[in-house]
DNA sequence: TTAACTGACATTATTATAGTATCAGTTATA
DNA sequence: TATAACTGATACTATAATAATGTCAGTTAA
């Protein structure tokens, strides 16, 4: 069972790369090479990030992509939502006839609660804090 | 994004049905009909439940399946684990070279934390409490 | 004017999930 | 003792989600 797909995975890597060179434009080629991600696939993903204005692009020679938001303001939920839709742990499992008491259904309630929890937790994980973690690899134990 | 698959869905329904007729053997046919679940698919699922001894079976005419554990001791995690494996929200997203500081990786830590949370929450949801909810549909508001 | 780029979109491959089919063996019962 | 109603086991097919590739038109800097 996977909560995060490759789309999300690669998107986060791309964002980390772009956050690391904040003011430059990086081409899809460069990002693909540095992060070892399939080039064409990455391009699709970058288009997704553009739609939500997490990055902007510049066409033509010397063009590429640049991050468009402060890294601490981009959480991994933002990315998940673009590529996988809202975090929804399950459709309502039981249909009307079975689950007469939908409003009070324990399963429904619990799943909703867990869902909110996951959302909240993931909102706290930002590109900024991930980048900081990557850039300060040596901490004394 | 789905956390619960049809296997899990149907398994929970079957368990609810069996928990409702604790001491009888119900045939796969009966369960399939009552819960409106595809018969052959359900049979596969019941075999899964047998392997973990959540239910036992009786072969031959008049045979079928019977629940084998107290409903309050069967949580939906038990069922999820059988059909979908351990709740693991993602594989480690970044490989060694990228994430030098694996031990301290924020993402890794956070995802692990959320994972534990989900597990804990789902452990609290048992067949017993779901059945109780189904059987007492009318609560005063 | 051409090499290095993005935009847009069609296509294919791979894997996970969902569902069906078949047949051998068991058991109650008529 | 024949047979109808069952399970056990496993092979198979279908469908959908995910992952990845390919192509071509248009843009821009050098
Ligand atoms: S699971 Fe949907 S109402 Fe109970
Ligand atoms: S995500 Fe795996 S070590 Fe950071």
Short mmCIF file of C-alpha atoms (C1' of nucleotides) and ligand atoms in Angstrom, two decimals:
data_model
loop_
_atom_site.label_atom_id
_atom_site.label_comp_id
_atom_site.label_asym_id
_atom_site.label_seq_id
_atom_site.Cartn_x
_atom_site.Cartn_y
_atom_site.Cartn_z
CA UNK A 1 0.00 0.00 0.00
CA UNK A 2 1.49 3.28 -1.06
CA UNK A 3 0.39 6.70 0.03
CA UNK A 4 2.91 8.53 -2.11
CA UNK A 5 3.34 7.81 -5.82
CA UNK A 6 6.33 8.40 -8.08
CA UNK A 7 4.73 11.60 -9.32
CA UNK A 8 4.80 12.98 -5.81
CA UNK A 9 8.23 11.57 -5.14
CA UNK A 10 9.78 13.14 -8.24
CA UNK A 11 7.90 16.38 -7.74
CA UNK A 12 9.31 16.76 -4.26
CA UNK A 13 12.81 16.07 -5.53
CA UNK A 14 12.39 18.62 -8.28
CA UNK A 15 11.15 21.18 -5.80
CA UNK A 16 14.08 20.51 -3.50
CA UNK A 17 16.44 20.99 -6.42
CA UNK A 18 14.72 24.22 -7.42
CA UNK A 19 14.59 25.46 -3.84
CA UNK A 20 18.34 24.90 -3.70
CA UNK A 21 18.92 27.28 -6.61
CA UNK A 22 16.23 29.74 -5.78
CA UNK A 23 16.92 32.46 -8.32
CA UNK A 24 18.21 30.48 -11.27
CA UNK A 25 16.21 28.76 -13.95
CA UNK A 26 17.01 25.07 -14.09
CA UNK A 27 16.06 23.11 -17.20
CA UNK A 28 14.16 19.85 -17.00
CA UNK A 29 17.29 18.14 -18.31
CA UNK A 30 19.42 19.43 -15.48
CA UNK A 31 16.91 18.43 -12.83
CA UNK A 32 16.41 15.02 -14.40
CA UNK A 33 20.14 14.38 -14.45
CA UNK A 34 20.81 15.59 -10.92
CA UNK A 35 17.89 13.75 -9.38
CA UNK A 36 18.13 10.71 -11.65
CA UNK A 37 14.53 10.91 -12.70
CA UNK A 38 13.20 10.01 -16.18
CA UNK A 39 13.30 13.15 -18.28
CA UNK A 40 9.94 13.03 -20.08
CA UNK A 41 8.15 11.94 -16.96
CA UNK A 42 9.69 14.81 -15.06
CA UNK A 43 8.50 17.25 -17.70
CA UNK A 44 4.91 16.13 -17.19
CA UNK A 45 5.34 16.61 -13.50
CA UNK A 46 6.78 20.08 -13.88
CA UNK A 47 3.74 21.02 -15.93
CA UNK A 48 1.64 19.92 -12.98
CA UNK A 49 3.64 22.15 -10.64
CA UNK A 50 3.20 25.06 -13.01
CA UNK A 51 -0.58 24.74 -12.99
CA UNK A 52 -0.59 25.33 -9.27
CA UNK A 53 2.03 28.04 -9.60
CA UNK A 54 4.49 26.32 -7.32
CA UNK A 55 7.03 26.94 -10.08
CA UNK A 56 7.20 29.22 -13.09
CA UNK A 57 8.88 28.52 -16.41
CA UNK A 58 10.82 30.37 -19.04
CA UNK A 59 10.68 29.12 -22.61
CA UNK A 60 13.48 28.92 -25.12
CA UNK A 61 17.20 28.51 -24.91
CA UNK A 62 18.51 29.15 -21.41
CA UNK A 63 15.01 28.70 -20.08
CA UNK A 64 13.73 26.26 -17.52
CA UNK A 65 11.97 26.33 -14.19
CA UNK A 66 12.21 28.42 -11.06
CA UNK A 67 10.51 28.00 -7.72
CA UNK A 68 7.70 30.46 -7.17
CA UNK A 69 6.88 30.23 -3.47
CA UNK A 70 8.85 30.27 -0.29
CA UNK A 71 10.00 26.70 0.36
CA UNK A 72 8.61 26.78 3.88
CA UNK A 73 5.21 27.54 2.43
CA UNK A 74 5.15 24.49 0.18
CA UNK A 75 4.04 21.42 2.11
CA UNK A 76 4.01 17.90 0.78
CA UNK A 77 0.20 17.89 0.92
CA UNK A 78 0.22 20.61 -1.73
CA UNK A 79 2.19 18.26 -3.94
CA UNK A 80 0.14 15.18 -3.12
CA UNK A 81 -3.06 17.02 -3.94
CA UNK A 82 -1.79 17.96 -7.40
CA UNK A 83 -0.89 14.43 -8.42
CA UNK A 84 -3.09 12.20 -6.32
CA UNK A 85 -6.03 14.34 -5.35
CA UNK A 86 -7.22 14.97 -1.84
CA UNK A 87 -6.08 12.56 0.81
CA UNK A 88 -9.04 10.26 1.09
CA UNK A 89 -8.27 7.04 2.85
CA UNK A 90 -11.29 5.21 1.51
CA UNK A 91 -14.60 5.66 -0.15
CA UNK A 92 -17.49 5.01 2.13
CA UNK A 93 -17.20 1.28 2.48
CA UNK A 94 -20.74 0.29 3.16
CA UNK A 95 -23.69 1.31 1.09
CA UNK A 96 -26.92 2.78 2.27
CA UNK A 97 -28.74 -0.49 2.84
CA UNK A 98 -26.03 -1.91 5.00
CA UNK A 99 -25.03 1.09 6.97
CA UNK A 100 -28.42 2.47 7.88
CA UNK A 101 -26.95 4.70 10.49
CA UNK A 102 -24.50 6.52 8.29
CA UNK A 103 -24.35 9.62 10.43
CA UNK A 104 -23.22 7.59 13.40
CA UNK A 105 -21.15 4.96 11.61
CA UNK A 106 -18.06 4.26 13.68
CA UNK A 107 -15.91 3.22 10.75
CA UNK A 108 -16.82 6.32 8.82
CA UNK A 109 -16.08 8.55 11.76
CA UNK A 110 -12.80 6.93 12.57
CA UNK A 111 -11.58 6.97 9.01
CA UNK A 112 -12.48 10.62 8.75
CA UNK A 113 -10.58 11.33 11.92
CA UNK A 114 -7.47 9.50 10.75
CA UNK A 115 -7.74 11.27 7.44
CA UNK A 116 -7.71 14.66 9.10
CA UNK A 117 -4.75 13.60 11.18
CA UNK A 118 -2.74 12.53 8.16
CA UNK A 119 -3.54 15.79 6.45
CA UNK A 120 -2.51 17.84 9.40
CA UNK A 121 0.75 15.99 9.88
CA UNK A 122 1.69 16.18 6.23
CA UNK A 123 0.93 19.87 6.14
CA UNK A 124 3.71 20.35 8.62
CA UNK A 125 6.30 18.82 6.30
CA UNK A 126 7.53 21.52 3.94
CA UNK A 127 10.07 21.70 1.15
CA UNK A 128 11.88 24.18 3.34
CA UNK A 129 12.37 21.84 6.25
CA UNK A 130 13.32 18.96 3.99
CA UNK A 131 15.90 21.10 2.27
CA UNK A 132 17.33 22.25 5.57
CA UNK A 133 17.64 18.62 6.56
CA UNK A 134 19.43 17.76 3.33
CA UNK A 135 21.83 20.66 3.63
CA UNK A 136 22.88 19.99 7.21
CA UNK A 137 23.74 16.33 6.99
CA UNK A 138 26.14 16.13 9.94
CA UNK A 139 24.68 16.47 13.34
CA UNK A 140 26.64 15.35 16.37
CA UNK A 141 25.18 12.35 18.18
CA UNK B 1 -5.75 7.32 -3.34
CA UNK B 2 -7.24 4.42 -1.47
CA UNK B 3 -6.10 3.02 1.81
CA UNK B 4 -8.64 0.22 1.86
CA UNK B 5 -9.14 -2.14 -1.08
CA UNK B 6 -12.17 -4.26 -2.01
CA UNK B 7 -10.52 -7.27 -0.41
CA UNK B 8 -10.49 -5.48 2.91
CA UNK B 9 -13.94 -4.05 2.35
CA UNK B 10 -15.53 -7.42 1.59
CA UNK B 11 -13.57 -9.15 4.34
CA UNK B 12 -14.91 -6.74 6.91
CA UNK B 13 -18.44 -7.26 5.65
CA UNK B 14 -18.02 -11.01 5.82
CA UNK B 15 -16.69 -10.77 9.34
CA UNK B 16 -19.58 -8.57 10.39
CA UNK B 17 -21.99 -11.12 8.94
CA UNK B 18 -20.22 -13.98 10.73
CA UNK B 19 -19.99 -12.03 13.96
CA UNK B 20 -23.75 -11.58 13.73
CA UNK B 21 -24.33 -15.36 13.69
CA UNK B 22 -21.57 -16.29 16.03
CA UNK B 23 -22.25 -20.00 16.50
CA UNK B 24 -23.63 -20.95 13.10
CA UNK B 25 -21.73 -21.92 10.01
CA UNK B 26 -22.61 -19.63 7.12
CA UNK B 27 -21.76 -20.73 3.60
CA UNK B 28 -19.90 -18.47 1.19
CA UNK B 29 -23.09 -18.39 -0.89
CA UNK B 30 -25.15 -17.06 1.98
CA UNK B 31 -22.63 -14.39 2.85
CA UNK B 32 -22.23 -13.38 -0.78
CA UNK B 33 -25.97 -13.03 -1.20
CA UNK B 34 -26.55 -11.10 2.02
CA UNK B 35 -23.65 -8.72 1.52
CA UNK B 36 -24.00 -8.50 -2.27
CA UNK B 37 -20.40 -9.43 -2.88
CA UNK B 38 -19.14 -11.49 -5.85
CA UNK B 39 -19.19 -15.14 -4.80
CA UNK B 40 -15.85 -16.40 -6.13
CA UNK B 41 -14.04 -13.30 -4.99
CA UNK B 42 -15.50 -13.72 -1.54
CA UNK B 43 -14.30 -17.31 -1.40
CA UNK B 44 -10.73 -16.18 -2.02
CA UNK B 45 -11.10 -13.66 0.73
CA UNK B 46 -12.48 -16.20 3.17
CA UNK B 47 -9.43 -18.37 2.51
CA UNK B 48 -7.32 -15.41 3.53
CA UNK B 49 -9.24 -15.05 6.76
CA UNK B 50 -8.77 -18.75 7.45
CA UNK B 51 -4.99 -18.53 7.15
CA UNK B 52 -4.92 -16.07 10.00
CA UNK B 53 -7.50 -18.08 11.90
CA UNK B 54 -9.95 -15.22 12.12
CA UNK B 55 -12.52 -17.73 10.88
CA UNK B 56 -12.69 -21.51 10.69
CA UNK B 57 -14.43 -23.60 8.08
CA UNK B 58 -16.39 -26.82 7.86
CA UNK B 59 -16.30 -28.72 4.59
CA UNK B 60 -19.12 -30.55 2.87
CA UNK B 61 -22.86 -30.15 2.82
CA UNK B 62 -24.11 -27.89 5.59
CA UNK B 63 -20.62 -26.56 6.00
CA UNK B 64 -19.35 -23.02 5.75
CA UNK B 65 -17.54 -20.52 7.91
CA UNK B 66 -17.68 -19.47 11.52
CA UNK B 67 -15.95 -16.63 13.30
CA UNK B 68 -13.07 -17.80 15.46
CA UNK B 69 -12.19 -14.83 17.65
CA UNK B 70 -14.11 -12.44 19.81
CA UNK B 71 -15.32 -9.63 17.50
CA UNK B 72 -13.88 -6.99 19.81
CA UNK B 73 -10.47 -8.60 19.36
CA UNK B 74 -10.51 -8.33 15.57
CA UNK B 75 -9.42 -4.89 14.45
CA UNK B 76 -9.50 -3.62 10.92
CA UNK B 77 -5.69 -3.50 10.90
CA UNK B 78 -5.70 -7.29 11.24
CA UNK B 79 -7.75 -7.46 8.08
CA UNK B 80 -5.75 -4.83 6.21
CA UNK B 81 -2.52 -6.65 6.99
CA UNK B 82 -3.84 -9.90 5.52
CA UNK B 83 -4.84 -8.40 2.20
CA UNK B 84 -2.64 -5.36 1.78
CA UNK B 85 0.37 -6.01 3.96
CA UNK B 86 1.62 -3.76 6.72
CA UNK B 87 0.48 -0.18 6.62
CA UNK B 88 3.44 1.49 4.99
CA UNK B 89 2.66 4.91 3.69
CA UNK B 90 5.63 5.01 1.35
CA UNK B 91 8.88 3.37 0.53
CA UNK B 92 11.82 5.47 1.49
CA UNK B 93 11.48 8.16 -1.11
CA UNK B 94 15.04 9.24 -1.49
CA UNK B 95 17.94 6.94 -2.12
CA UNK B 96 21.21 6.82 -0.28
CA UNK B 97 23.08 9.33 -2.40
CA UNK B 98 20.43 11.96 -2.09
CA UNK B 99 19.48 11.59 1.49
CA UNK B 100 22.91 11.38 3.07
CA UNK B 101 21.52 11.90 6.49
CA UNK B 102 19.04 9.05 6.50
CA UNK B 103 18.97 8.64 10.22
CA UNK B 104 17.92 12.23 10.67
CA UNK B 105 15.79 12.64 7.54
CA UNK B 106 12.78 14.77 8.41
CA UNK B 107 10.54 13.26 5.79
CA UNK B 108 11.39 9.75 6.85
CA UNK B 109 10.77 10.55 10.48
CA UNK B 110 7.52 12.32 9.83
CA UNK B 111 6.17 9.61 7.58
CA UNK B 112 7.08 7.00 10.15
CA UNK B 113 5.28 8.99 12.79
CA UNK B 114 2.14 9.35 10.72
CA UNK B 115 2.33 5.66 9.91
CA UNK B 116 2.35 4.72 13.57
CA UNK B 117 -0.54 7.05 14.19
CA UNK B 118 -2.63 5.50 11.47
CA UNK B 119 -1.85 2.05 12.79
CA UNK B 120 -2.79 2.96 16.30
CA UNK B 121 -6.05 4.58 15.28
CA UNK B 122 -7.09 1.68 13.08
CA UNK B 123 -6.27 -0.82 15.81
CA UNK B 124 -9.02 0.74 17.86
CA UNK B 125 -11.65 -0.02 15.25
CA UNK B 126 -12.89 -3.57 15.80
CA UNK B 127 -15.46 -5.80 14.19
CA UNK B 128 -17.19 -5.75 17.53
CA UNK B 129 -17.67 -2.01 17.64
CA UNK B 130 -18.72 -1.85 14.01
CA UNK B 131 -21.30 -4.56 14.60
CA UNK B 132 -22.65 -2.75 17.62
CA UNK B 133 -23.02 0.33 15.48
CA UNK B 134 -24.87 -1.60 12.81
CA UNK B 135 -27.20 -3.26 15.26
CA UNK B 136 -28.20 -0.10 17.10
CA UNK B 137 -29.10 2.15 14.24
CA UNK B 138 -31.40 4.49 16.09
CA UNK B 139 -29.85 6.79 18.58
CA UNK B 140 -31.72 9.81 19.86
CA UNK B 141 -30.26 13.16 18.82
"C1'" DT C 1 19.38 30.15 -38.48
"C1'" DT C 2 19.99 26.84 -35.28
"C1'" DA C 3 20.53 24.65 -30.75
"C1'" DA C 4 18.38 24.46 -26.36
"C1'" DC C 5 14.52 24.94 -24.38
"C1'" DT C 6 8.98 24.55 -22.92
"C1'" DG C 7 3.79 23.35 -24.03
"C1'" DA C 8 0.65 20.14 -25.16
"C1'" DC C 9 -0.85 15.81 -25.89
"C1'" DA C 10 -0.92 11.05 -27.75
"C1'" DT C 11 0.85 6.59 -26.95
"C1'" DT C 12 2.68 2.50 -24.68
"C1'" DA C 13 4.27 -0.38 -20.70
"C1'" DT C 14 3.91 -2.11 -16.21
"C1'" DT C 15 1.78 -3.29 -12.09
"C1'" DA C 16 -1.98 -3.63 -8.79
"C1'" DT C 17 -6.55 -4.65 -8.09
"C1'" DA C 18 -10.77 -7.00 -9.08
"C1'" DG C 19 -13.18 -10.71 -10.53
"C1'" DT C 20 -14.07 -15.54 -12.87
"C1'" DA C 21 -13.56 -20.46 -13.79
"C1'" DT C 22 -12.38 -25.11 -12.86
"C1'" DC C 23 -11.78 -29.24 -10.59
"C1'" DA C 24 -10.65 -32.32 -6.81
"C1'" DG C 25 -12.07 -33.61 -2.29
"C1'" DT C 26 -15.52 -33.60 1.87
"C1'" DT C 27 -19.85 -34.36 4.23
"C1'" DA C 28 -24.86 -34.73 5.31
"C1'" DT C 29 -28.79 -36.85 3.82
"C1'" DA C 30 -32.24 -39.07 1.05
"C1'" DT D 1 -24.44 -45.42 -2.13
"C1'" DA D 2 -25.48 -41.65 -5.07
"C1'" DT D 3 -25.80 -36.92 -5.07
"C1'" DA D 4 -26.33 -32.16 -3.80
"C1'" DA D 5 -24.16 -28.67 -1.15
"C1'" DC D 6 -20.26 -27.45 0.41
"C1'" DT D 7 -14.71 -26.03 0.89
"C1'" DG D 8 -9.54 -26.02 -0.88
"C1'" DA D 9 -6.55 -24.75 -4.14
"C1'" DT D 10 -5.08 -22.59 -8.00
"C1'" DA D 11 -5.04 -20.89 -12.66
"C1'" DC D 12 -6.90 -17.52 -15.44
"C1'" DT D 13 -8.86 -13.05 -17.34
"C1'" DA D 14 -10.35 -8.17 -17.02
"C1'" DT D 15 -9.96 -3.54 -15.56
"C1'" DA D 16 -7.90 0.37 -13.77
"C1'" DA D 17 -4.11 3.02 -11.85
"C1'" DT D 18 0.50 4.22 -12.25
"C1'" DA D 19 4.72 4.95 -14.71
"C1'" DA D 20 7.09 6.14 -18.58
"C1'" DT D 21 8.00 7.42 -23.59
"C1'" DG D 22 7.47 9.87 -28.03
"C1'" DT D 23 6.35 13.55 -31.06
"C1'" DC D 24 5.82 17.98 -32.77
"C1'" DA D 25 4.83 22.86 -32.72
"C1'" DG D 26 6.34 27.11 -30.79
"C1'" DT D 27 9.87 30.21 -28.13
"C1'" DT D 28 14.23 32.34 -27.19
"C1'" DA D 29 19.25 33.34 -26.81
"C1'" DA D 30 23.36 33.36 -29.11
S1 LIG E 1 -18.81 3.00 6.30
FE1 LIG E 1 -20.01 4.44 5.21
S2 LIG E 1 -21.70 4.82 6.53
FE2 LIG E 1 -20.55 3.31 7.54
S1 LIG E 2 13.28 9.96 2.64
FE1 LIG E 2 14.42 8.17 3.00
S2 LIG E 2 16.17 8.88 4.09
FE2 LIG E 2 15.06 10.67 3.62
#
